Every structure is written in C-alpha cells, then in structure tokens.
Tab-separated table of C-alpha atoms in Angstrom:
chain	number	residue	atom	x	y	z
A	1	MET	CA	-21.268	-21.336	-17.451
A	2	THR	CA	-23.031	-25.036	-16.960
A	3	LYS	CA	-26.522	-25.336	-18.157
A	4	GLY	CA	-27.675	-26.275	-14.676
A	5	ALA	CA	-26.024	-23.442	-13.281
A	6	SER	CA	-27.924	-21.347	-15.798
A	7	MET	CA	-30.964	-22.885	-14.562
A	8	ASP	CA	-30.220	-21.658	-10.731
A	9	ILE	CA	-30.238	-18.338	-11.760
A	10	ARG	CA	-33.851	-18.501	-13.524
A	11	ARG	CA	-35.544	-19.912	-10.736
A	12	ALA	CA	-34.101	-17.445	-8.791
A	13	ARG	CA	-35.484	-14.155	-10.614
A	14	ASN	CA	-38.750	-13.890	-8.698
A	15	ALA	CA	-37.745	-13.259	-5.387
A	16	PHE	CA	-35.863	-9.891	-6.178
A	17	LEU	CA	-38.052	-8.118	-8.773
A	18	PRO	CA	-39.715	-6.091	-5.844
A	19	PHE	CA	-36.052	-4.415	-5.510
A	20	TRP	CA	-36.290	-3.152	-9.115
A	21	SER	CA	-37.868	0.395	-8.558
A	22	SER	CA	-35.567	1.177	-5.515
A	23	MET	CA	-32.445	0.291	-7.147
A	24	LEU	CA	-33.248	2.825	-10.198
A	25	ALA	CA	-33.678	5.745	-7.586
A	26	SER	CA	-30.064	4.665	-6.011
A	27	LEU	CA	-28.897	4.838	-9.296
A	28	ALA	CA	-30.023	8.164	-9.984
A	29	ILE	CA	-28.281	9.226	-6.648
A	30	GLY	CA	-24.985	7.542	-7.703
A	31	LEU	CA	-24.968	10.083	-10.551
A	32	THR	CA	-24.254	12.969	-8.583
A	33	GLY	CA	-20.306	13.864	-8.192
A	34	THR	CA	-18.704	15.438	-4.763
A	35	ALA	CA	-17.967	19.187	-4.900
A	36	GLY	CA	-14.218	19.752	-4.575
A	37	ALA	CA	-13.078	16.118	-4.659
A	38	GLN	CA	-9.478	15.353	-5.659
A	39	THR	CA	-8.135	11.992	-7.197
A	40	LEU	CA	-5.872	9.040	-6.403
A	41	TYR	CA	-4.632	7.097	-9.222
A	42	VAL	CA	-4.074	3.394	-8.240
A	43	ALA	CA	-2.228	0.884	-10.829
A	44	ASN	CA	-3.523	-2.431	-10.347
A	45	GLN	CA	-0.251	-4.445	-11.440
A	46	ASP	CA	-2.442	-7.734	-11.602
A	47	VAL	CA	-5.392	-6.576	-14.005
A	48	ALA	CA	-3.493	-3.917	-16.312
A	49	THR	CA	-5.851	-1.266	-15.060
A	50	LEU	CA	-5.480	2.440	-13.071
A	51	SER	CA	-8.358	2.729	-10.581
A	52	VAL	CA	-9.001	6.610	-10.370
A	53	ILE	CA	-10.542	7.450	-6.828
A	54	ASN	CA	-12.483	10.422	-5.549
A	55	THR	CA	-10.589	10.983	-2.575
A	56	LEU	CA	-13.963	12.426	-1.022
A	57	PRO	CA	-15.438	10.368	-0.162
A	58	GLY	CA	-12.950	7.739	-1.158
A	59	THR	CA	-15.284	5.899	-3.921
A	60	LEU	CA	-13.840	4.584	-7.442
A	61	ALA	CA	-14.905	6.626	-9.831
A	62	THR	CA	-13.892	4.721	-13.012
A	63	THR	CA	-11.140	2.492	-14.296
A	64	ILE	CA	-8.588	2.894	-17.225
A	65	SER	CA	-7.141	0.022	-18.797
A	66	THR	CA	-3.106	0.462	-19.042
A	67	GLY	CA	-0.390	-1.224	-20.483
A	68	ALA	CA	0.767	-4.633	-18.623
A	69	GLY	CA	1.826	-4.552	-14.978
A	70	PRO	CA	1.525	-0.811	-14.179
A	71	THR	CA	3.544	0.349	-11.399
A	72	GLY	CA	4.944	4.059	-11.319
A	73	VAL	CA	2.512	6.418	-12.023
A	74	ALA	CA	2.372	10.513	-11.572
A	75	ALA	CA	0.122	13.242	-11.796
A	76	SER	CA	0.669	16.799	-13.183
A	77	ALA	CA	0.742	19.282	-10.716
A	78	ASN	CA	-1.676	21.428	-13.078
A	79	GLY	CA	-3.976	18.365	-12.938
A	80	GLN	CA	-4.151	17.827	-16.798
A	81	THR	CA	-2.204	14.567	-17.161
A	82	VAL	CA	-1.433	11.212	-15.768
A	83	VAL	CA	1.568	9.032	-16.765
A	84	VAL	CA	1.770	5.443	-15.866
A	85	ALA	CA	5.104	3.413	-16.308
A	86	ASN	CA	3.775	-0.440	-17.427
A	87	THR	CA	6.747	-2.346	-16.258
A	88	SER	CA	5.725	-5.786	-17.966
A	89	ASP	CA	5.344	-4.401	-22.070
A	90	ASN	CA	8.159	-1.621	-21.332
A	91	THR	CA	5.630	1.155	-22.544
A	92	VAL	CA	4.160	4.389	-20.827
A	93	THR	CA	0.463	5.286	-21.022
A	94	ILE	CA	-0.316	8.905	-21.129
A	95	ILE	CA	-3.764	9.922	-20.020
A	96	ALA	CA	-6.044	13.210	-19.757
A	97	ALA	CA	-7.148	13.304	-16.290
A	98	ALA	CA	-10.037	15.525	-17.265
A	99	SER	CA	-11.581	12.695	-19.429
A	100	GLY	CA	-9.768	9.601	-18.482
A	101	ASN	CA	-8.884	9.080	-22.087
A	102	VAL	CA	-5.857	7.462	-23.407
A	103	LEU	CA	-3.599	10.366	-25.118
A	104	GLY	CA	-0.875	7.545	-26.282
A	105	THR	CA	0.949	4.931	-25.424
A	106	VAL	CA	4.746	5.160	-25.479
A	107	LYS	CA	7.687	2.658	-26.152
A	108	VAL	CA	10.492	3.186	-23.677
A	109	GLY	CA	13.255	1.237	-22.258
A	110	SER	CA	13.607	-2.179	-20.086
A	111	GLN	CA	10.951	-2.624	-17.340
A	112	PRO	CA	9.923	1.159	-16.848
A	113	THR	CA	9.133	1.705	-13.038
A	114	GLY	CA	9.242	5.523	-11.467
A	115	VAL	CA	7.866	8.472	-13.459
A	116	ALA	CA	8.098	12.012	-12.533
A	117	ILE	CA	6.170	15.057	-14.654
A	118	THR	CA	8.128	18.719	-14.772
A	119	PRO	CA	6.281	21.209	-12.960
A	120	ASP	CA	4.700	22.646	-16.247
A	121	GLY	CA	3.311	19.287	-17.267
A	122	THR	CA	5.421	19.618	-20.855
A	123	THR	CA	7.849	16.506	-19.791
A	124	ALA	CA	7.871	12.989	-18.149
A	125	TYR	CA	10.599	10.988	-16.847
A	126	VAL	CA	10.861	7.157	-16.519
A	127	ALA	CA	13.282	5.201	-14.977
A	128	ASN	CA	13.615	1.822	-16.714
A	129	SER	CA	15.007	-0.496	-14.493
A	130	GLY	CA	15.970	-3.606	-17.006
A	131	ASP	CA	18.826	-1.358	-18.844
A	132	GLY	CA	19.644	1.404	-16.593
A	133	THR	CA	18.141	4.342	-18.732
A	134	VAL	CA	15.856	7.230	-17.983
A	135	SER	CA	13.832	7.880	-20.995
A	136	VAL	CA	12.659	11.669	-21.415
A	137	ILE	CA	9.108	11.930	-23.023
A	138	SER	CA	7.298	14.816	-24.736
A	139	VAL	CA	3.681	14.783	-22.891
A	140	ALA	CA	2.177	16.784	-25.995
A	141	THR	CA	3.630	14.318	-28.713
A	142	ALA	CA	3.763	11.330	-26.686
A	143	SER	CA	7.098	10.317	-27.947
A	144	VAL	CA	11.023	9.960	-26.548
A	145	LEU	CA	12.863	12.620	-26.691
A	146	THR	CA	16.151	11.219	-25.484
A	147	GLN	CA	17.318	8.816	-22.910
A	148	VAL	CA	19.910	9.108	-20.046
A	149	LYS	CA	22.192	6.898	-18.960
A	150	VAL	CA	22.441	6.145	-14.928
A	151	GLY	CA	23.119	3.400	-12.589
A	152	LEU	CA	21.973	-0.066	-12.569
A	153	SER	CA	18.434	-0.947	-11.931
A	154	PRO	CA	16.926	2.764	-11.338
A	155	PHE	CA	13.804	2.375	-9.487
A	156	GLY	CA	12.124	5.399	-8.253
A	157	ILE	CA	12.359	9.125	-9.333
A	158	ALA	CA	11.777	12.646	-8.080
A	159	LEU	CA	12.042	16.155	-9.482
A	160	SER	CA	13.226	19.289	-7.654
A	161	PRO	CA	10.235	21.569	-6.829
A	162	THR	CA	11.990	23.831	-9.786
A	163	GLY	CA	11.971	20.856	-12.239
A	164	GLN	CA	15.808	21.650	-12.761
A	165	LEU	CA	17.043	18.652	-11.215
A	166	LEU	CA	15.975	14.845	-11.064
A	167	TYR	CA	17.154	12.430	-8.682
A	168	VAL	CA	17.204	8.364	-9.472
A	169	ALA	CA	17.589	5.843	-7.004
A	170	ASN	CA	19.928	3.072	-8.564
A	171	SER	CA	18.779	-0.274	-6.651
A	172	PHE	CA	21.582	-2.492	-8.101
A	173	ASP	CA	24.771	-0.132	-7.557
A	174	ASN	CA	23.525	1.751	-4.215
A	175	SER	CA	23.649	4.988	-5.554
A	176	VAL	CA	21.514	8.322	-7.006
A	177	SER	CA	21.985	9.939	-10.183
A	178	VAL	CA	21.280	13.438	-9.778
A	179	ILE	CA	20.224	14.307	-13.719
A	180	ALA	CA	20.255	18.488	-15.062
A	181	THR	CA	17.599	18.508	-17.038
A	182	SER	CA	18.473	21.548	-18.817
A	183	GLY	CA	20.823	19.056	-20.812
A	184	ASN	CA	19.419	15.930	-19.517
A	185	SER	CA	22.812	14.711	-18.607
A	186	VAL	CA	24.151	13.192	-15.047
A	187	SER	CA	25.668	15.882	-12.922
A	188	ALA	CA	26.564	13.974	-9.955
A	189	THR	CA	26.215	10.746	-8.407
A	190	VAL	CA	25.975	9.883	-4.755
A	191	PRO	CA	26.316	6.821	-2.608
A	192	VAL	CA	23.609	5.510	-0.164
A	193	GLY	CA	22.399	2.837	0.996
A	194	ALA	CA	21.653	-0.702	0.182
A	195	SER	CA	19.198	-1.091	-2.691
A	196	PRO	CA	17.633	2.393	-2.960
A	197	SER	CA	14.093	2.319	-4.073
A	198	GLY	CA	12.028	5.533	-3.449
A	199	VAL	CA	12.910	9.028	-4.072
A	200	SER	CA	11.497	12.517	-2.073
A	201	VAL	CA	12.493	15.833	-2.068
A	202	ALA	CA	12.084	18.331	0.581
A	203	PRO	CA	9.322	21.269	-0.380
A	204	ASP	CA	12.406	23.938	-0.462
A	205	GLY	CA	14.319	21.666	-2.603
A	206	SER	CA	17.475	21.575	0.193
A	207	LYS	CA	17.043	18.008	0.813
A	208	ILE	CA	16.747	14.661	-0.883
A	209	TYR	CA	15.166	11.362	0.579
A	210	VAL	CA	15.958	7.766	-0.333
A	211	SER	CA	14.437	4.595	0.876
A	212	ASN	CA	17.231	1.924	1.194
A	213	THR	CA	15.343	-1.262	1.009
A	214	ALA	CA	18.129	-3.443	1.835
A	215	ASP	CA	19.311	-2.081	4.989
A	216	ASN	CA	16.033	-0.531	6.564
A	217	SER	CA	17.225	3.117	6.442
A	218	VAL	CA	16.516	6.581	4.587
A	219	SER	CA	19.393	8.503	3.065
A	220	VAL	CA	18.949	11.965	3.544
A	221	ILE	CA	21.270	14.109	0.905
A	222	ALA	CA	21.926	17.765	0.800
A	223	ALA	CA	21.063	19.278	-2.248
A	224	ALA	CA	23.816	21.940	-1.893
A	225	SER	CA	26.734	19.203	-1.923
A	226	ASN	CA	25.370	16.457	-3.069
A	227	THR	CA	26.688	14.087	-0.290
A	228	VAL	CA	24.681	12.077	2.511
A	229	SER	CA	24.242	14.533	5.592
A	230	SER	CA	22.654	11.661	8.007
A	231	THR	CA	21.234	8.212	7.991
A	232	VAL	CA	18.044	7.350	9.487
A	233	ALA	CA	16.589	3.995	10.651
A	234	ALA	CA	13.388	3.238	8.969
A	235	GLY	CA	11.062	0.206	9.171
A	236	ALA	CA	11.709	-3.337	7.588
A	237	GLY	CA	12.121	-3.076	3.599
A	238	PRO	CA	11.239	0.495	3.213
A	239	MET	CA	9.703	1.350	-0.341
A	240	GLY	CA	8.000	4.133	-1.413
A	241	ILE	CA	8.706	7.559	0.237
A	242	ALA	CA	6.553	11.039	-0.049
A	243	THR	CA	6.940	14.547	1.555
A	244	THR	CA	4.244	16.863	2.686
A	245	PRO	CA	4.569	20.419	1.985
A	246	ASP	CA	5.603	21.098	5.783
A	247	GLY	CA	8.470	18.930	5.284
A	248	VAL	CA	7.468	15.603	6.822
A	249	THR	CA	8.278	12.587	5.380
A	250	TYR	CA	6.452	9.034	5.144
A	251	VAL	CA	8.006	5.729	4.499
A	252	ALA	CA	6.028	2.665	3.912
A	253	ASN	CA	7.820	-0.352	5.076
A	254	ILE	CA	6.949	-3.289	3.083
A	255	GLU	CA	8.030	-6.077	5.051
A	256	ASP	CA	6.559	-5.238	8.716
A	257	GLY	CA	3.517	-3.486	7.657
A	258	THR	CA	4.323	0.104	8.684
A	259	VAL	CA	4.670	3.687	7.829
A	260	SER	CA	7.891	5.294	9.364
A	261	VAL	CA	7.116	8.980	9.937
A	262	LEU	CA	10.206	11.480	9.547
A	263	SER	CA	10.080	15.049	10.895
A	264	ALA	CA	11.203	17.890	8.897
A	265	SER	CA	14.773	17.502	10.643
A	266	ALA	CA	14.713	13.984	9.420
A	267	ALA	CA	14.148	12.402	12.979
A	268	VAL	CA	11.557	9.198	13.308
A	269	VAL	CA	8.687	10.454	15.358
A	270	GLN	CA	6.168	7.639	14.882
A	271	THR	CA	5.718	4.671	13.245
A	272	ILE	CA	2.170	3.744	11.996
A	273	SER	CA	0.819	0.319	11.500
A	274	THR	CA	-1.245	-0.763	8.712
A	275	GLY	CA	-0.763	-4.237	8.512
A	276	GLY	CA	-0.078	-6.153	5.026
A	277	ALA	CA	2.464	-4.739	2.675
A	278	PRO	CA	2.519	-1.060	2.210
A	279	TYR	CA	4.263	-0.028	-0.856
A	280	GLY	CA	3.814	2.851	-2.462
A	281	VAL	CA	2.678	6.025	-0.447
A	282	THR	CA	1.773	9.847	-1.787
A	283	THR	CA	0.277	12.964	0.074
A	284	SER	CA	-2.546	15.155	-0.396
A	285	THR	CA	-1.544	18.477	-2.510
A	286	ASN	CA	-1.911	20.361	0.892
A	287	GLY	CA	-0.671	17.513	2.882
A	288	SER	CA	-3.239	17.078	5.332
A	289	THR	CA	-3.641	13.371	4.023
A	290	VAL	CA	-1.250	10.568	3.112
A	291	PHE	CA	-2.253	7.826	1.252
A	292	VAL	CA	-0.382	4.285	1.316
A	293	VAL	CA	-1.379	1.325	-1.266
A	294	ASN	CA	-1.127	-1.827	0.489
A	295	LYS	CA	-0.350	-4.674	-1.881
A	296	THR	CA	-1.374	-7.863	-0.002
A	297	ALA	CA	-4.234	-6.465	1.428
A	298	LYS	CA	-5.202	-4.889	-1.793
A	299	LEU	CA	-6.557	-1.921	-0.595
A	300	VAL	CA	-5.156	2.053	0.293
A	301	SER	CA	-4.907	3.178	3.867
A	302	VAL	CA	-5.604	6.613	4.277
A	303	ILE	CA	-3.737	8.390	7.213
A	304	SER	CA	-4.729	11.879	8.386
A	305	ALA	CA	-1.300	13.439	8.957
A	306	ALA	CA	-2.712	15.835	11.837
A	307	THR	CA	-2.997	12.782	13.939
A	308	ASN	CA	-0.859	10.243	12.363
A	309	THR	CA	-3.744	7.647	12.459
A	310	ILE	CA	-5.743	5.895	10.151
A	311	SER	CA	-8.671	7.438	9.556
A	312	GLY	CA	-10.217	4.892	6.513
A	313	THR	CA	-9.517	2.474	3.534
A	314	ILE	CA	-10.416	2.105	0.334
A	315	ALA	CA	-10.825	-1.021	-1.561
A	316	VAL	CA	-9.404	-1.229	-5.068
A	317	PRO	CA	-10.231	-4.237	-7.841
A	318	GLY	CA	-6.570	-5.256	-8.328
A	319	THR	CA	-3.207	-5.554	-6.542
A	320	PRO	CA	-2.162	-2.088	-6.059
A	321	GLY	CA	1.283	-1.018	-7.227
A	322	SER	CA	1.411	2.667	-7.510
A	323	PHE	CA	4.889	4.086	-7.021
A	324	GLY	CA	5.683	7.951	-7.290
A	325	ALA	CA	3.555	11.105	-6.856
A	326	PHE	CA	-0.201	9.382	-7.481
A	327	PHE	CA	-1.998	11.996	-5.981
A	328	GLY	CA	-3.946	14.558	-8.661
A	329	SER	CA	-5.334	18.414	-7.940
A	330	GLY	CA	-7.974	17.606	-10.232
A	331	ALA	CA	-11.565	16.117	-9.719
A	332	ALA	CA	-11.792	12.660	-11.145
A	333	PRO	CA	-13.299	11.791	-14.506
A	334	GLN	CA	-17.097	10.760	-14.137
A	335	SER	CA	-17.370	7.384	-15.860
A	336	VAL	CA	-20.063	7.284	-18.173
A	337	LEU	CA	-21.479	3.915	-16.576
A	338	ALA	CA	-23.551	3.797	-13.297
A	339	ALA	CA	-24.482	0.689	-11.556
A	340	ALA	CA	-26.149	-0.455	-8.536
A	341	ILE	CA	-26.817	-3.854	-6.772
A	342	LEU	CA	-29.183	-4.927	-4.538
A	343	PRO	CA	-29.863	-6.405	-2.086
A	344	SER	CA	-26.687	-4.908	-0.896
A	345	SER	CA	-25.707	-8.192	0.873
A	346	ARG	CA	-26.716	-11.906	0.843
A	347	SER	CA	-26.042	-15.306	3.355
A	348	VAL	CA	-26.512	-18.834	1.550
A	349	ILE	CA	-25.384	-22.090	2.772
A	350	VAL	CA	-22.152	-23.348	1.118
A	351	GLY	CA	-22.912	-24.924	-2.425
A	352	ASN	CA	-26.142	-22.983	-2.684
A	353	THR	CA	-26.415	-19.637	-5.280
A	354	ALA	CA	-26.605	-16.152	-3.820
A	355	THR	CA	-28.557	-14.040	-6.182
A	356	PHE	CA	-28.548	-10.509	-6.823
A	357	MET	CA	-30.315	-8.058	-9.420
A	358	SER	CA	-28.030	-5.148	-10.955
A	359	THR	CA	-28.570	-2.424	-13.714
A	360	ILE	CA	-25.882	-0.785	-15.732
A	361	LEU	CA	-26.914	2.640	-16.886
A	362	ASN	CA	-24.909	3.916	-20.009
A	363	THR	CA	-25.025	8.080	-19.561
A	364	SER	CA	-23.047	8.918	-22.718
A	365	GLY	CA	-24.491	9.409	-26.030
A	366	ALA	CA	-22.477	6.513	-27.970
A	367	THR	CA	-22.702	2.852	-27.511
A	368	VAL	CA	-20.593	1.096	-25.064
A	369	ASN	CA	-19.569	-2.658	-26.356
A	370	ASN	CA	-18.236	-5.706	-24.336
A	371	CYS	CA	-20.197	-4.716	-21.183
A	372	GLN	CA	-19.218	-7.602	-18.448
A	373	PHE	CA	-19.372	-8.445	-14.672
A	374	THR	CA	-15.999	-9.969	-13.005
A	375	LEU	CA	-14.917	-10.707	-9.777
A	376	PRO	CA	-11.779	-8.427	-8.403
A	377	SER	CA	-8.616	-10.064	-7.671
A	378	SER	CA	-9.207	-9.752	-4.169
A	379	ALA	CA	-12.196	-12.286	-4.693
A	380	PRO	CA	-11.643	-15.502	-1.918
A	381	VAL	CA	-10.473	-18.512	-3.563
A	382	GLY	CA	-13.323	-20.682	-4.397
A	383	LEU	CA	-15.937	-17.588	-5.370
A	384	SER	CA	-17.317	-17.839	-8.564
A	385	LEU	CA	-19.891	-15.391	-10.457
A	386	ALA	CA	-22.081	-15.725	-13.052
A	387	TYR	CA	-24.442	-12.975	-15.005
A	388	GLN	CA	-27.106	-12.775	-17.255
A	389	THR	CA	-29.368	-10.267	-19.316
A	390	LEU	CA	-32.963	-9.626	-17.832
A	391	SER	CA	-35.654	-8.179	-19.888
A	392	SER	CA	-37.744	-5.053	-18.863
A	393	GLY	CA	-40.175	-7.210	-17.257
A	394	GLY	CA	-37.564	-9.012	-15.258
A	395	GLN	CA	-37.517	-12.438	-17.725
A	396	VAL	CA	-33.935	-13.651	-17.738
A	397	THR	CA	-32.426	-13.372	-21.610
A	398	GLY	CA	-29.392	-14.442	-23.568
A	399	GLN	CA	-26.403	-16.453	-22.630
A	400	ALA	CA	-24.770	-16.725	-19.349
A	401	ASN	CA	-21.718	-14.833	-18.908
A	402	GLN	CA	-22.472	-13.338	-22.408
A	403	PRO	CA	-20.941	-9.799	-22.787
A	404	ILE	CA	-23.146	-7.409	-24.343
A	405	SER	CA	-23.460	-3.856	-25.702
A	406	ILE	CA	-25.938	-1.203	-24.214
A	407	GLY	CA	-26.982	1.915	-26.266
A	408	PRO	CA	-26.741	5.763	-26.040
A	409	ASN	CA	-28.623	7.029	-22.488
A	410	GLN	CA	-29.811	3.052	-22.201
A	411	GLY	CA	-29.966	0.709	-19.247
A	412	GLN	CA	-29.877	-3.151	-19.040
A	413	GLY	CA	-30.847	-5.326	-15.988
A	414	PHE	CA	-28.706	-8.390	-14.568
A	415	LEU	CA	-29.293	-11.362	-12.457
A	416	LEU	CA	-25.826	-12.093	-10.797
A	417	ALA	CA	-25.259	-15.822	-9.012
A	418	LEU	CA	-22.246	-16.034	-6.590
A	419	ASN	CA	-21.368	-19.332	-5.565
A	420	SER	CA	-18.553	-20.431	-3.459
A	421	THR	CA	-17.320	-24.124	-2.280
A	422	VAL	CA	-15.846	-22.923	1.165
A	423	THR	CA	-17.297	-20.853	3.731
A	424	LEU	CA	-16.627	-17.609	3.565
A	425	PRO	CA	-16.137	-14.406	6.274
A	426	ALA	CA	-18.667	-11.552	6.029
A	427	VAL	CA	-16.486	-9.263	3.264
A	428	GLN	CA	-17.259	-6.215	1.326
A	429	LEU	CA	-16.621	-7.269	-2.021
A	430	PRO	CA	-16.497	-4.793	-5.171
A	431	LEU	CA	-17.609	-6.029	-8.100
A	432	VAL	CA	-15.750	-5.101	-11.602
A	433	ILE	CA	-18.041	-3.758	-14.168
A	434	THR	CA	-16.133	-3.009	-17.704
A	435	CYS	CA	-17.393	-1.688	-21.131
A	436	SER	CA	-15.490	-0.584	-24.039
A	437	GLY	CA	-15.924	2.265	-26.400
C-alpha cells in the first residue's frame, strides 16, 4: 500500500460514519444460525481452504485451512468427520465436522485425489493418482493402516452401501479395481471406457456407475458379476458422478458445461446446462438437491432433483475442486467471526477509490490473530483491495494492510478501499476475512 493510497482512505472516512449503528445491528442478526441446515464442503484448490456452506439458505459458514491443492472431499455418514485429499502436498486433512477443527494431517501416497469414508466413519480410503495406490487411514488415530496397489493413476473412488467393497477408477489403464475391504485386497479388475474418473454406486449396491472422461460415456457395472452391463453416452468430458437414494445418477461434463441425468435404468433422460466447467457433483442426503462445483465460474450450481432445473448458485472464494461425496448430514460449525460491510454496493469512476466500512466481531472467549481482508481468487483482474483499522471514534489508525489481533468477545472496525484500473460490470464479490487461532 503506497502512502498516497493510504491518504485516500483517510480522506474518505467521514462520509461513512452515519452507517456505523446500522452495521452493528446487522451483525447481531448475522449471529443467528439456521435450524435444520445441512452442510456442503467445497475445496478451493488455489487457496488451500475448505469452504463450509450452510445449504439452507446457501451461505458460507466458515473457511478451514487444508493442505495444498485440496481436491477429494468426503463427509462421513454419521456427520462427525470430513476428510480432504490434498493433491499438491501428498497429505490428507481430517476435520471434526461439528467444530471445524483439524484433527490431524496424514502423509499418504503421491497426488491423492478421491476419498471415501466407511459407513461407520472409522476408516477413510484415499486414491493416490501419482503412484497407483490406495491409502487406508484410521480416522481415530489419523494414521495410515496400509496401502493397496491398484491400477494406473487411480482418481475417483466409492464404497458399496455396506462398506464391504471399494471401487477405484484407474484413469490411465481404463479399468476399475474392486477392493474387498475386509482384507484390503483387490478382488477383481473391470475394464471400462477411456480415462475413467468418477465412481458412484446404486443405493442397493447392484450397479456401479463410472464416468469415462476421454470417450464421453458412463460404464454401468453389474456388481454381481463385475462386468460392464451397458455403456451410456454422456456429455463432453464427464468427470464427477453421483447417484441419489432413488437411483437417479448425475454426471458433470466439464468440457461442455452440462450435467447428464441418468434414470435408474441407466438411460439419459435429461441434460442440464450449468455453463462453465462442472467438475464434482454430490447429492443431499434425501436426494432432493444436487450440488455441482463449477471450476471456471467459481460457484456451486444448485439443482432441484424434482424438476432437474437450477434453483440457485452459491459463490465460493476460490477455484472449487470438490470431488466425491462432499455433502454432510450435520449442521455447519459456527464461525467465531461475524462481519458486515456497508454500504452494500458502490459505483465510482475508474481510477477513483470506492470506500466501505466494516466491522469484525470475535465471538469466542479467546484472542484471534492475523486478522485480515483479501480478495477472492474470483476477483476481476485489475481490482485491488486495501484495509486499515478504525478507532472507536471512527478515526483511521495503524498501518494500511496490517493484520491485527482481536480480543475475546471484542470487535474491530475497518475502512476498506477498492480500486480498479479497468471498467468492471456490476458483480457480487465476497471478501475473504481470515484470522488464525
């Protein structure tokens, strides 16, 4: 932050002092949770975080730090644990769903991607695409129990409803490895289409659906015989795949911006346009809602399963890359931070500074440190953000862009300044507020 820009912040402060009282009122409202909300976990690959989203009403609850390049995400059926595979640093992050606390970080094989958790929540399986193995992890001890050798470049994985069988899509040798989890050994290898990526299992365990990215198809495997019973045409570049409790399967086609809908009899019944690059897909516990992460649009498309239409979108503060069953059955942890920004929008001439006021409240009983504002990775090119603390009387204090600590049950006011070197369209842009501790 240059000295001149810092002076711009100081000159603008008085214009926004009348908003102070109404801003505090909106903060109090923001502390109220939503009853019955369930949770979506979205890995932001470029910023090494996990966005925890209340699906009702579709708002960001908190953000959790992960390892580098988080990709695979799985939430346990009992709602207690979330496991994240970090592709870029060969680790797995184990998170307590209720608190959002990291329980452990586990070193696994090379380039971990897909993740699955057993129905009882005790064991996690992680596909290591760089070395052709699956790591078997004890959730309680955050340690690797064993590794299973599979095919080349395993990517997506899924467990049978009983947890007795694990299906692994091997992208580089066009096969699916079937692992008997009782002894953690490969019991069968099934040839499928070209570059299989995603795997889902029918609710009764009788069929396994495999998205074949390179030949735009879905292989349907009969579990009883471990053979392909049919092959169904999908959109261009099918990646993520998920099956609802009533047997309807959704396939995210990354290359043509669509989602293919397959009936329980494995026939394509509809194609939904999402735009961008749909990547991972998951369903709510009851199957009424489908969530699709869109990498280029940096949002989650929400699909109503009743009508197979998009009912809404949720913006995320990074490039989303969730792959797996990333919907949780429990409510999202409440962040200890609450914040509000006023006014809600501004328009200025290019080159001028748009200023806002914000307050961060620390609602916990402990000090939080390194609190700062940043722009999300989805911010337009040419946009910059500066922030500086305010005294209780509304005077600018401290240094520009200097992270601070906030004491227990205390708040801190800020003046924010946005500048752009180019003309920008009207957009809704979430700011990222982070603290440590």
